JSON list of C-alpha atoms and ligand atoms in Angstrom, two decimals:
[
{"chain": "A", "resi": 1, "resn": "UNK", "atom": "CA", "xyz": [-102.80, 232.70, 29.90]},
{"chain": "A", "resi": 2, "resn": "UNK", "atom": "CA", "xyz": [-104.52, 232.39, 33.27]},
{"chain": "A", "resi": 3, "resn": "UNK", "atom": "CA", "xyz": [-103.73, 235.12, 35.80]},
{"chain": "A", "resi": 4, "resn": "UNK", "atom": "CA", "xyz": [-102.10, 232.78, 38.76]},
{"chain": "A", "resi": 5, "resn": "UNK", "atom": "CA", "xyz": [-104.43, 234.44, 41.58]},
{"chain": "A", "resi": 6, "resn": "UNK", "atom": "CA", "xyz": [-107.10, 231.93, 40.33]},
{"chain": "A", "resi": 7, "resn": "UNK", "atom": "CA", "xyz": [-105.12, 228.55, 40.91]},
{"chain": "A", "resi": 8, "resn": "UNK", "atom": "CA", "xyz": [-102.44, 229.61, 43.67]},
{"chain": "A", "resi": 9, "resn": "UNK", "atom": "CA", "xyz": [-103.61, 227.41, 46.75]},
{"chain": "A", "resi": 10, "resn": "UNK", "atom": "CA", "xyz": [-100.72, 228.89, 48.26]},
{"chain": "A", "resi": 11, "resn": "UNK", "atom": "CA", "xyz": [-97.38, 230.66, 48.76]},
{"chain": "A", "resi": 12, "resn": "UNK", "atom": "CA", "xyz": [-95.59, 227.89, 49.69]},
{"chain": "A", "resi": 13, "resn": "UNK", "atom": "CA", "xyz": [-91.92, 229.60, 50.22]},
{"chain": "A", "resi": 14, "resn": "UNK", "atom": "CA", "xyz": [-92.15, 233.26, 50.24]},
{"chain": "A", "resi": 15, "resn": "UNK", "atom": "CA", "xyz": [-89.36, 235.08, 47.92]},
{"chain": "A", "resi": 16, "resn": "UNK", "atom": "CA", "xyz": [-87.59, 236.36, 51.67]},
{"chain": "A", "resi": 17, "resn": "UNK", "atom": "CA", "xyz": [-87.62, 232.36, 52.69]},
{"chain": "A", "resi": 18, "resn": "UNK", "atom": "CA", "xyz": [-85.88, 231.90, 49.43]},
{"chain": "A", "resi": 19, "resn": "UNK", "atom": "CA", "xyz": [-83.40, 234.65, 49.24]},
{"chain": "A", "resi": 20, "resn": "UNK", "atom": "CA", "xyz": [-82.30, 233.64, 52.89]},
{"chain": "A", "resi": 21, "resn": "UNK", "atom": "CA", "xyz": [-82.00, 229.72, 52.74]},
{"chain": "A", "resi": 22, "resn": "UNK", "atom": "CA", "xyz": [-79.99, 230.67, 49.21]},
{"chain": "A", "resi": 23, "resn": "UNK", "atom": "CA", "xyz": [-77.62, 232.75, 50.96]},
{"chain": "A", "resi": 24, "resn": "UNK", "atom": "CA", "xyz": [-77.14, 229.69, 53.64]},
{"chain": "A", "resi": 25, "resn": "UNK", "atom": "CA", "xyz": [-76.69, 227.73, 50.96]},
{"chain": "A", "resi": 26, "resn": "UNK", "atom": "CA", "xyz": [-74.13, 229.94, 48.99]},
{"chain": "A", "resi": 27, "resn": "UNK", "atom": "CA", "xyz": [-71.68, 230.65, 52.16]},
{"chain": "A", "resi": 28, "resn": "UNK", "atom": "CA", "xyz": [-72.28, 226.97, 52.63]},
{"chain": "A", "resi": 29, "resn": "UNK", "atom": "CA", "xyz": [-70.44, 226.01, 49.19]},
{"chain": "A", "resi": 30, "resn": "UNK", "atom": "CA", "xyz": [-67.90, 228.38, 49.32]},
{"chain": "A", "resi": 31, "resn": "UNK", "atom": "CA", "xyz": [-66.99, 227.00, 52.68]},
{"chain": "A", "resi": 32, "resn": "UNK", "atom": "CA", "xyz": [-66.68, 223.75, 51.25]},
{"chain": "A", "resi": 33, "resn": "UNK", "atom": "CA", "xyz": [-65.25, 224.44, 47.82]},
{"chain": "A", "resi": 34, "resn": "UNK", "atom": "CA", "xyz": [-62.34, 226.86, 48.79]},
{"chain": "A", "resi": 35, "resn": "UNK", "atom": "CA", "xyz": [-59.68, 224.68, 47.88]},
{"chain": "A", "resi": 36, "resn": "UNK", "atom": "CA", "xyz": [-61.50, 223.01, 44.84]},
{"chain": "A", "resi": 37, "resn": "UNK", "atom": "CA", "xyz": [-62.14, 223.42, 41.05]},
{"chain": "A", "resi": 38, "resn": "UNK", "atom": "CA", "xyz": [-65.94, 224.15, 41.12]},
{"chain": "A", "resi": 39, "resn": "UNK", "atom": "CA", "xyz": [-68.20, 224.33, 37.87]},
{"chain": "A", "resi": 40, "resn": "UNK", "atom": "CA", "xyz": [-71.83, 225.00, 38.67]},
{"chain": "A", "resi": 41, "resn": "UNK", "atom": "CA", "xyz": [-73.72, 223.21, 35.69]},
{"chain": "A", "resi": 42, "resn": "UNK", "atom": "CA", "xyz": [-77.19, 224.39, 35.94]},
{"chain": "A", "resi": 43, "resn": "UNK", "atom": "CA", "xyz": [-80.34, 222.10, 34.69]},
{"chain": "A", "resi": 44, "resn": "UNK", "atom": "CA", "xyz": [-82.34, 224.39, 31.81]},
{"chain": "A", "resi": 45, "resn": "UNK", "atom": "CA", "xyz": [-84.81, 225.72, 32.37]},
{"chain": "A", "resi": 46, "resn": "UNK", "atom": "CA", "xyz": [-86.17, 225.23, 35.89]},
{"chain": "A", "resi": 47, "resn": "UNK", "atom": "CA", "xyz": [-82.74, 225.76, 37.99]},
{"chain": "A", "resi": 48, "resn": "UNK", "atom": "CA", "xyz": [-82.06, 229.21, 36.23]},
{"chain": "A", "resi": 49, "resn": "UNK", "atom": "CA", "xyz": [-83.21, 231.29, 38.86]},
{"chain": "A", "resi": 50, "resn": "UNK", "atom": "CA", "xyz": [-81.94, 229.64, 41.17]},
{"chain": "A", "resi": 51, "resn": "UNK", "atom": "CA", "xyz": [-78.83, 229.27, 39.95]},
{"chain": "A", "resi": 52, "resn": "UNK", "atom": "CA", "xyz": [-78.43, 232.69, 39.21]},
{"chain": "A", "resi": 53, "resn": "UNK", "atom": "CA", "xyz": [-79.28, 234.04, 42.73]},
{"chain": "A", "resi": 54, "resn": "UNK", "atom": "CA", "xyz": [-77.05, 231.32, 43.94]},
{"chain": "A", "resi": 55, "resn": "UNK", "atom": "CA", "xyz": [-73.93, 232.12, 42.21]},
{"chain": "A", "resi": 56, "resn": "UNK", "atom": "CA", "xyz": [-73.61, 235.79, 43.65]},
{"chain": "A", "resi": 57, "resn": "UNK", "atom": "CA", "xyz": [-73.68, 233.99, 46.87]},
{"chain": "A", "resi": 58, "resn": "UNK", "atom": "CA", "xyz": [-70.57, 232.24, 46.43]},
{"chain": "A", "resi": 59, "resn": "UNK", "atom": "CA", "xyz": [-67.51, 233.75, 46.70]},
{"chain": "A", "resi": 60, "resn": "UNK", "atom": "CA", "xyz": [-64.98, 231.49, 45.64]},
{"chain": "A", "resi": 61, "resn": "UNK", "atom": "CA", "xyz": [-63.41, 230.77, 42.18]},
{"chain": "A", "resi": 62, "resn": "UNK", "atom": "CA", "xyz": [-66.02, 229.08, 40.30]},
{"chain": "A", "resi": 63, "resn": "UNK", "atom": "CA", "xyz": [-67.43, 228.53, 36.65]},
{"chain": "A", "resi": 64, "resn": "UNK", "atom": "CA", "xyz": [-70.81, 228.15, 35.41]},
{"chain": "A", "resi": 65, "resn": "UNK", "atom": "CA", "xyz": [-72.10, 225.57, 32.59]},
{"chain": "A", "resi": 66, "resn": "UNK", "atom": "CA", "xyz": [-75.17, 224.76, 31.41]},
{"chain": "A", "resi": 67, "resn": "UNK", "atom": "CA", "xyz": [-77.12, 221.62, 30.26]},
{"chain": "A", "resi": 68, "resn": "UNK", "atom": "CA", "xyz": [-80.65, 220.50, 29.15]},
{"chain": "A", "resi": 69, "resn": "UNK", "atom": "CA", "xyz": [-82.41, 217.43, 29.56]},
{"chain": "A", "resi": 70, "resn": "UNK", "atom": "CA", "xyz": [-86.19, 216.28, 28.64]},
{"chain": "A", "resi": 71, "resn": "UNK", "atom": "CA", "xyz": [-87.17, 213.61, 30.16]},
{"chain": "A", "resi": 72, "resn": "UNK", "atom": "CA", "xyz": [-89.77, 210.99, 28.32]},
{"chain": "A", "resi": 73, "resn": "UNK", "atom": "CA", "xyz": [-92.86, 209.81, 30.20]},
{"chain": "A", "resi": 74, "resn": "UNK", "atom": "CA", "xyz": [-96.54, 209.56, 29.75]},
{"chain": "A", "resi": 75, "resn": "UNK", "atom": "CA", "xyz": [-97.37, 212.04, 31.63]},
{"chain": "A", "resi": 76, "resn": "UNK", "atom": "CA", "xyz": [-96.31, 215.67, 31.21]},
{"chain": "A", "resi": 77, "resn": "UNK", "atom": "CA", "xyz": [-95.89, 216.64, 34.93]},
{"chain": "A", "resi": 78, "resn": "UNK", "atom": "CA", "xyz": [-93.93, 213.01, 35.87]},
{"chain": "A", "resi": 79, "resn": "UNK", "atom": "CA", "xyz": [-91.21, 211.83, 34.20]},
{"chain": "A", "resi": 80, "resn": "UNK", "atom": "CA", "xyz": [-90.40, 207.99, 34.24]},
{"chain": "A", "resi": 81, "resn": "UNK", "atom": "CA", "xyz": [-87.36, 206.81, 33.78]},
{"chain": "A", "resi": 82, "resn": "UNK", "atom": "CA", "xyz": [-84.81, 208.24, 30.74]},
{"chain": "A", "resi": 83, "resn": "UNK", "atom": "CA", "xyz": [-83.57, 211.80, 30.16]},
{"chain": "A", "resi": 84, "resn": "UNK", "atom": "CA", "xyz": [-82.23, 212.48, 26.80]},
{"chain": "A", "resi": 85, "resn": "UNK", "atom": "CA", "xyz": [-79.82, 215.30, 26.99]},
{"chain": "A", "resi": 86, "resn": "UNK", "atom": "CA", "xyz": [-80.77, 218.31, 24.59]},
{"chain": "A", "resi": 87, "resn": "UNK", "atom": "CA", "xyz": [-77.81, 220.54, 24.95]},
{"chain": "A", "resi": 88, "resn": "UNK", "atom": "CA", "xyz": [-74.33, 219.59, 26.37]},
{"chain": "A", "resi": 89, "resn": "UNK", "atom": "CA", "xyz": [-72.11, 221.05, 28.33]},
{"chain": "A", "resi": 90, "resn": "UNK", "atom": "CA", "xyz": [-69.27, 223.28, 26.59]},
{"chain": "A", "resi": 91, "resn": "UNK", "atom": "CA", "xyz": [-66.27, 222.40, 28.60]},
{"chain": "A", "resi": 92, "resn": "UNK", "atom": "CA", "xyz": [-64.14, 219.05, 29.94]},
{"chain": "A", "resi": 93, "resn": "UNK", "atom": "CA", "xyz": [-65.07, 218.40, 33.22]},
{"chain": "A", "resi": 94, "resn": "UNK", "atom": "CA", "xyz": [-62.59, 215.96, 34.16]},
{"chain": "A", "resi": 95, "resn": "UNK", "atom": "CA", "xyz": [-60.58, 216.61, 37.26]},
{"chain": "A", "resi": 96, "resn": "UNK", "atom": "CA", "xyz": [-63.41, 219.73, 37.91]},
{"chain": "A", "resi": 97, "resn": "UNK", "atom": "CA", "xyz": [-65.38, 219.53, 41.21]},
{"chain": "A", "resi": 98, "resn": "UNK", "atom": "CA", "xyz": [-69.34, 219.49, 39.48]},
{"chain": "A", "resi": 99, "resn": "UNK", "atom": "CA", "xyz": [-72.28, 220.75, 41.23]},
{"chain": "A", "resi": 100, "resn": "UNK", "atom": "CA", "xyz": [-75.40, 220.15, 39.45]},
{"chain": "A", "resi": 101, "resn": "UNK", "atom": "CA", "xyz": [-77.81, 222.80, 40.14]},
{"chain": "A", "resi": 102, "resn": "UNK", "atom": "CA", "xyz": [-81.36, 222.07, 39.90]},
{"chain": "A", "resi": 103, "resn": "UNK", "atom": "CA", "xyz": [-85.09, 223.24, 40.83]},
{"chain": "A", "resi": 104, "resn": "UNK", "atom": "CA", "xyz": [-86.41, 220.18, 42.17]},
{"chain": "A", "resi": 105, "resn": "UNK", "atom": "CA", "xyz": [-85.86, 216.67, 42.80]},
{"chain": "A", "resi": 106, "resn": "UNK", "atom": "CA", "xyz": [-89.04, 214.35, 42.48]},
{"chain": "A", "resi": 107, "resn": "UNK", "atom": "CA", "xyz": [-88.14, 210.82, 41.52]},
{"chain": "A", "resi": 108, "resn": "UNK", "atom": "CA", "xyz": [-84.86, 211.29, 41.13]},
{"chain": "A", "resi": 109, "resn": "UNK", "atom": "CA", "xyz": [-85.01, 209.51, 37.31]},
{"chain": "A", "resi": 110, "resn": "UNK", "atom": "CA", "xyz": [-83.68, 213.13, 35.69]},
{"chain": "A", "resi": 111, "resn": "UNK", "atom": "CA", "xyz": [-80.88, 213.50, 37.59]},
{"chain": "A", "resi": 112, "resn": "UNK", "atom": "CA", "xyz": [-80.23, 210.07, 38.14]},
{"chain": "A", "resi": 113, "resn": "UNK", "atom": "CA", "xyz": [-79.33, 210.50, 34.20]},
{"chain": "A", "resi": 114, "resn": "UNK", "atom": "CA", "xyz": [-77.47, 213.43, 34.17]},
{"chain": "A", "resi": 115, "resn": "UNK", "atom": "CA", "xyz": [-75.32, 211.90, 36.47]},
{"chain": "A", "resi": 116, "resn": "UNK", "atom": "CA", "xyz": [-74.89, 209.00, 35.28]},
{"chain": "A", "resi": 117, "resn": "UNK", "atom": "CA", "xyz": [-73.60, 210.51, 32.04]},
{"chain": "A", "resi": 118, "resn": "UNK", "atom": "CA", "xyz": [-71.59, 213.06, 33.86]},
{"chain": "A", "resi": 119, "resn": "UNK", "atom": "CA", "xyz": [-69.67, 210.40, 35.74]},
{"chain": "A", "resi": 120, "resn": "UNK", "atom": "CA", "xyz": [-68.20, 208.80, 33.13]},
{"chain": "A", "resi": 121, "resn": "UNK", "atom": "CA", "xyz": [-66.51, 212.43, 32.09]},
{"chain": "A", "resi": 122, "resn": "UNK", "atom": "CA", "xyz": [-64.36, 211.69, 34.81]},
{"chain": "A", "resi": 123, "resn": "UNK", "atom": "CA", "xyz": [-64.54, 214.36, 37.46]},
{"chain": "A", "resi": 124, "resn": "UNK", "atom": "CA", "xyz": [-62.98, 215.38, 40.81]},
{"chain": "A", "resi": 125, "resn": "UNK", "atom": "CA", "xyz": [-66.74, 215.38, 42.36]},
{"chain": "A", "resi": 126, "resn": "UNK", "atom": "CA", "xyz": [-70.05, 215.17, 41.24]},
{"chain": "A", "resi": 127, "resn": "UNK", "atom": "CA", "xyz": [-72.93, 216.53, 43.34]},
{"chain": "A", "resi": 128, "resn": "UNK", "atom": "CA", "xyz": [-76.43, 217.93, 43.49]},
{"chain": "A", "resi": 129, "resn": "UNK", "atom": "CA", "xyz": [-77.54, 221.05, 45.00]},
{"chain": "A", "resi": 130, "resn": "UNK", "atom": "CA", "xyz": [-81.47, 221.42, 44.36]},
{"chain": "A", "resi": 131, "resn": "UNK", "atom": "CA", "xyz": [-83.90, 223.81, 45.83]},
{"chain": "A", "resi": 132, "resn": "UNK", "atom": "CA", "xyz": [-86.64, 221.87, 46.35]},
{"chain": "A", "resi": 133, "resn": "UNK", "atom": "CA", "xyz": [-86.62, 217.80, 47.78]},
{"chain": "A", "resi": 134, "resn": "UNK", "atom": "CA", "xyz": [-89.97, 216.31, 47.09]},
{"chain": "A", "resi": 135, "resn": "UNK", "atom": "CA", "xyz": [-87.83, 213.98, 49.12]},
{"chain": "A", "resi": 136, "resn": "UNK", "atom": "CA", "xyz": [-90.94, 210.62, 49.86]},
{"chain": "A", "resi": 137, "resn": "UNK", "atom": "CA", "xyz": [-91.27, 210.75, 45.84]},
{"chain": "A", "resi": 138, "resn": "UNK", "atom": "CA", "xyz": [-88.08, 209.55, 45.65]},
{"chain": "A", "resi": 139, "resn": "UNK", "atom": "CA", "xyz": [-87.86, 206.18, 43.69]},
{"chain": "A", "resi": 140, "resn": "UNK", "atom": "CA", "xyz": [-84.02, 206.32, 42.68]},
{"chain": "A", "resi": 141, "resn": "UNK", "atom": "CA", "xyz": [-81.27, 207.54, 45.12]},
{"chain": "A", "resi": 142, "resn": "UNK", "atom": "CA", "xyz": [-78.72, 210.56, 43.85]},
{"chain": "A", "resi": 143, "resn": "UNK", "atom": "CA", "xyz": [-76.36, 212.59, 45.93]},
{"chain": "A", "resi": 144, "resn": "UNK", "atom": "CA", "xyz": [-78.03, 215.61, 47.16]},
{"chain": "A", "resi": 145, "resn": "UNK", "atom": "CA", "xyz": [-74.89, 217.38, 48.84]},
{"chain": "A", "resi": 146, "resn": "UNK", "atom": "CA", "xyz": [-76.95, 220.83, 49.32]},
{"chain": "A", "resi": 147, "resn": "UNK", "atom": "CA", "xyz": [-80.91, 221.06, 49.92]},
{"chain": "A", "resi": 148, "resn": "UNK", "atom": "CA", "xyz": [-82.86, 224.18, 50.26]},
{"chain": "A", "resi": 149, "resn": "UNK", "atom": "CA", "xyz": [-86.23, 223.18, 51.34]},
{"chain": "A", "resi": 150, "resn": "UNK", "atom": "CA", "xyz": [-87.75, 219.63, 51.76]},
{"chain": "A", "resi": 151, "resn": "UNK", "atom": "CA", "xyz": [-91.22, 219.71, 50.64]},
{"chain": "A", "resi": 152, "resn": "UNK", "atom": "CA", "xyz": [-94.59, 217.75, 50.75]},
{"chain": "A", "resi": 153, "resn": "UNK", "atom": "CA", "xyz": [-95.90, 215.55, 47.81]},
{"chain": "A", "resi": 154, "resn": "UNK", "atom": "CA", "xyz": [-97.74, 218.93, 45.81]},
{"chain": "A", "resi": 155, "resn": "UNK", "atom": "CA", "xyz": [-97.30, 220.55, 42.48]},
{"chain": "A", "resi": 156, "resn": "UNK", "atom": "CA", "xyz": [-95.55, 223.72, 42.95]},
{"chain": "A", "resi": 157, "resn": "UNK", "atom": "CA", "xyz": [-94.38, 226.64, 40.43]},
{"chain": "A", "resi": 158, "resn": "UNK", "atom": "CA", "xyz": [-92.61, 229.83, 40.60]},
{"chain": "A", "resi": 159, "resn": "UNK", "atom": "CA", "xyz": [-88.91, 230.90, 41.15]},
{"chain": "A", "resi": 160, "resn": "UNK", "atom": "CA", "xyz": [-87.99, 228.77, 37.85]},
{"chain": "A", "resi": 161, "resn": "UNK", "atom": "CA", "xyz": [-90.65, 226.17, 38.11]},
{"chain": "A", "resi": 162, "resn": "UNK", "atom": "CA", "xyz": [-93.37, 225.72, 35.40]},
{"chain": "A", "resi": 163, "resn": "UNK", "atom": "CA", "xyz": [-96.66, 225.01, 34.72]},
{"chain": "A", "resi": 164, "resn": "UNK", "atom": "CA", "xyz": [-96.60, 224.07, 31.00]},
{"chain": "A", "resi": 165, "resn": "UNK", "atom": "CA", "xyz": [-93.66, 226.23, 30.46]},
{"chain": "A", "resi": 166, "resn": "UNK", "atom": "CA", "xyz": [-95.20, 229.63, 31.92]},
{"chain": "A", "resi": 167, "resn": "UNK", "atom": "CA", "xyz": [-95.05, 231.22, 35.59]},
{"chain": "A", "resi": 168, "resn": "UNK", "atom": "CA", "xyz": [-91.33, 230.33, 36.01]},
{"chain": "A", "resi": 169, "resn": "UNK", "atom": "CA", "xyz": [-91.28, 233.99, 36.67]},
{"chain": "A", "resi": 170, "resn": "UNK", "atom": "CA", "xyz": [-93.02, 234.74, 40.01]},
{"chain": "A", "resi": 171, "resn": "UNK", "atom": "CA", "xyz": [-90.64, 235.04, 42.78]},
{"chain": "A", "resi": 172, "resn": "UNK", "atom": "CA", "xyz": [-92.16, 232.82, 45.15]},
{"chain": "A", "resi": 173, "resn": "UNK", "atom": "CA", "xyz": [-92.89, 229.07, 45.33]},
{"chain": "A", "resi": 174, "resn": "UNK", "atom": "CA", "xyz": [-96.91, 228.59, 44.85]},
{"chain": "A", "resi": 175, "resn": "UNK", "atom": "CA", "xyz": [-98.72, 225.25, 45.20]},
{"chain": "A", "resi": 176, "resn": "UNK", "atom": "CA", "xyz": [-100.99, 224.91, 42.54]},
{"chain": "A", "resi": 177, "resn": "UNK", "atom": "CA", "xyz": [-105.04, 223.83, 42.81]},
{"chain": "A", "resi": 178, "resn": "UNK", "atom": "CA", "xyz": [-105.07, 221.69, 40.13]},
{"chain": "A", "resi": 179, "resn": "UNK", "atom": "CA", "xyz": [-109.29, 222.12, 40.34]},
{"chain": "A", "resi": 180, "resn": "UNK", "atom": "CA", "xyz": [-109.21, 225.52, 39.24]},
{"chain": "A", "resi": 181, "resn": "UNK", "atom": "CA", "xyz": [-106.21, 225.48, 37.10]},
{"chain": "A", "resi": 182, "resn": "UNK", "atom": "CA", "xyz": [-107.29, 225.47, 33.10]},
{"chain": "A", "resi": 183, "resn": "UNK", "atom": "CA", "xyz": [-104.89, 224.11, 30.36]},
{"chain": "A", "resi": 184, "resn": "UNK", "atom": "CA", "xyz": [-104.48, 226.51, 26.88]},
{"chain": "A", "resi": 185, "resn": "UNK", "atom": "CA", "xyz": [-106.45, 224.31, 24.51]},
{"chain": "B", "resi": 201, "resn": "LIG", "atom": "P1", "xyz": [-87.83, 213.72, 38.51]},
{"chain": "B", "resi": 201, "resn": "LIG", "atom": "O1", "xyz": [-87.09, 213.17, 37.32]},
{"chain": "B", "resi": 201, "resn": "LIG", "atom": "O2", "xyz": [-89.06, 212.90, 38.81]},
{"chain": "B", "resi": 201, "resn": "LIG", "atom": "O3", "xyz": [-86.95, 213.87, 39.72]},
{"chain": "B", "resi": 201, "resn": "LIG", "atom": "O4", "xyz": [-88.43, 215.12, 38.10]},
{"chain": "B", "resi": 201, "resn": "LIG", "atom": "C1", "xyz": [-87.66, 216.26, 38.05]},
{"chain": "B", "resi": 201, "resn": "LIG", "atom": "C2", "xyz": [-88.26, 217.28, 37.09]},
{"chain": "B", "resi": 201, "resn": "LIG", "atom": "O5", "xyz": [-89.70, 217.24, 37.10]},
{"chain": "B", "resi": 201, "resn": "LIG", "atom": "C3", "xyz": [-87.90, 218.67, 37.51]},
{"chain": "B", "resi": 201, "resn": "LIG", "atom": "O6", "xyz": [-86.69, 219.09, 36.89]},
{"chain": "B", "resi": 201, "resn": "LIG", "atom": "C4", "xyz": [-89.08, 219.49, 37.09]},
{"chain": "B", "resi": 201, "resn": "LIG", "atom": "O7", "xyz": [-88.92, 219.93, 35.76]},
{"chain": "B", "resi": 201, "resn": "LIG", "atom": "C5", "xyz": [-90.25, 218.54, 37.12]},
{"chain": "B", "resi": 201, "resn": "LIG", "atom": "N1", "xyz": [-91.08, 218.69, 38.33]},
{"chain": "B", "resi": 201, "resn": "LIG", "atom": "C6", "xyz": [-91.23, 217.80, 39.33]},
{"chain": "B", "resi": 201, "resn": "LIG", "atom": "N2", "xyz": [-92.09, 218.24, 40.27]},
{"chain": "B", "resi": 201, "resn": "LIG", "atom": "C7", "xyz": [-92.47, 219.46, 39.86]},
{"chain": "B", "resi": 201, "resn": "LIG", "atom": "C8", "xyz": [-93.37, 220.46, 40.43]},
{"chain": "B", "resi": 201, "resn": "LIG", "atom": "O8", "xyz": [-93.97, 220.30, 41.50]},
{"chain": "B", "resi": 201, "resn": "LIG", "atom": "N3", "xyz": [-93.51, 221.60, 39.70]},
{"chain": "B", "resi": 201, "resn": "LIG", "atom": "C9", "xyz": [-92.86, 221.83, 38.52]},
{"chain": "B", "resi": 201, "resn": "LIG", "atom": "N4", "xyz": [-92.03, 220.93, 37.96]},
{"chain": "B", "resi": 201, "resn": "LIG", "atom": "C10", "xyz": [-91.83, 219.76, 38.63]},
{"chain": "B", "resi": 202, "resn": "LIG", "atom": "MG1", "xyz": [-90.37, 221.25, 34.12]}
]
């Protein structure tokens, strides 16, 4: 694979930006779900990071699920419309105060899916928190109760984001430039 140096543009969010908007965002939550039921169900793969930084942040009861979605489209890095769900959550979430946790939020069509199927499971409250809000993409509205950065109309990856499925490692958020970035054959 490519060594990133040769198609990072650049560091968009730096891994301190991250770690302290996360923390914001953590005592945020626990503010707000002290006297709830909270489940964090986090979107594989992208929100991992994320969600796992996250989570040590909050410091009220909570429970963590997980769930996996690909969405279908014609293009690999834009998805258009449905999200089939690839693996379901493990618990009943009715009555249970759900906070989706994802990476990023670019039409809206994935989540608008999850949710949509997580609705009719009855719960107390259904939410998003995302780190990233490609927020003038937006082409179907969902409730983004937590936000960590908004950001402009670019490809990014890092901190849980892919380029066809590799660099979710780095610990920053890099824009990429698409010109000198080279697909495996
Ligand atoms: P949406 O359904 O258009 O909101 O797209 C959401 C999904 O597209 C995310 O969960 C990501 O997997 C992917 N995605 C959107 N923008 C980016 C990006 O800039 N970098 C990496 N993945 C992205
Ligand atoms: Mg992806």
């Amino acid at each position: 694979m490519q060594d990133y140096h040769d198609f990072l543009a650049e560091v968009l969010i730096s891994e301190e930006q991250i770690a302290f908007r996360v923390a914001e965002l953590g005592a945020q939550i626990s503010r707000d779900y002290r006297d709830g039921n909270l489940v964090l169900v986090c979107i594989l793969r992208g929100g991992v990071l994320f969600l796992t930084d996250l989570m040590r942040k909050i410091d009220v009861p909570m429970a963590v699920e997980f769930m996996a979605v690909s969405s279908y489209g014609a293009g690999k890095r834009e998805s258009t419309g449905q999200a089939r769900i690839t693996l379901d959550l493990n618990i009943d979430i009715r009555d249970l105060d759900v906070l989706v946790v994802e990476d990023i939020i670019d039409s809206g069509f994935t989540l608008a899916s999850v949710l949509e199927v997580l609705s009719t499971r009855k719960p107390k409250s259904l939410y998003i928190c995302t780190l990233l809000d490609k927020a003038e993409r937006r082409e179907v509205e969902v409730p983004v109760r937590y936000s960590g950065f908004v950001i402009p109309n670019k490809f990014v990856f890092g901190y849980g984001l892919d380029i066809d499925e590799y660099y979710r490692n780095l610990p920053f958020i890099g824009v990429v430039d698409l010109a000198h970035y080279k697909p495996e054959a």
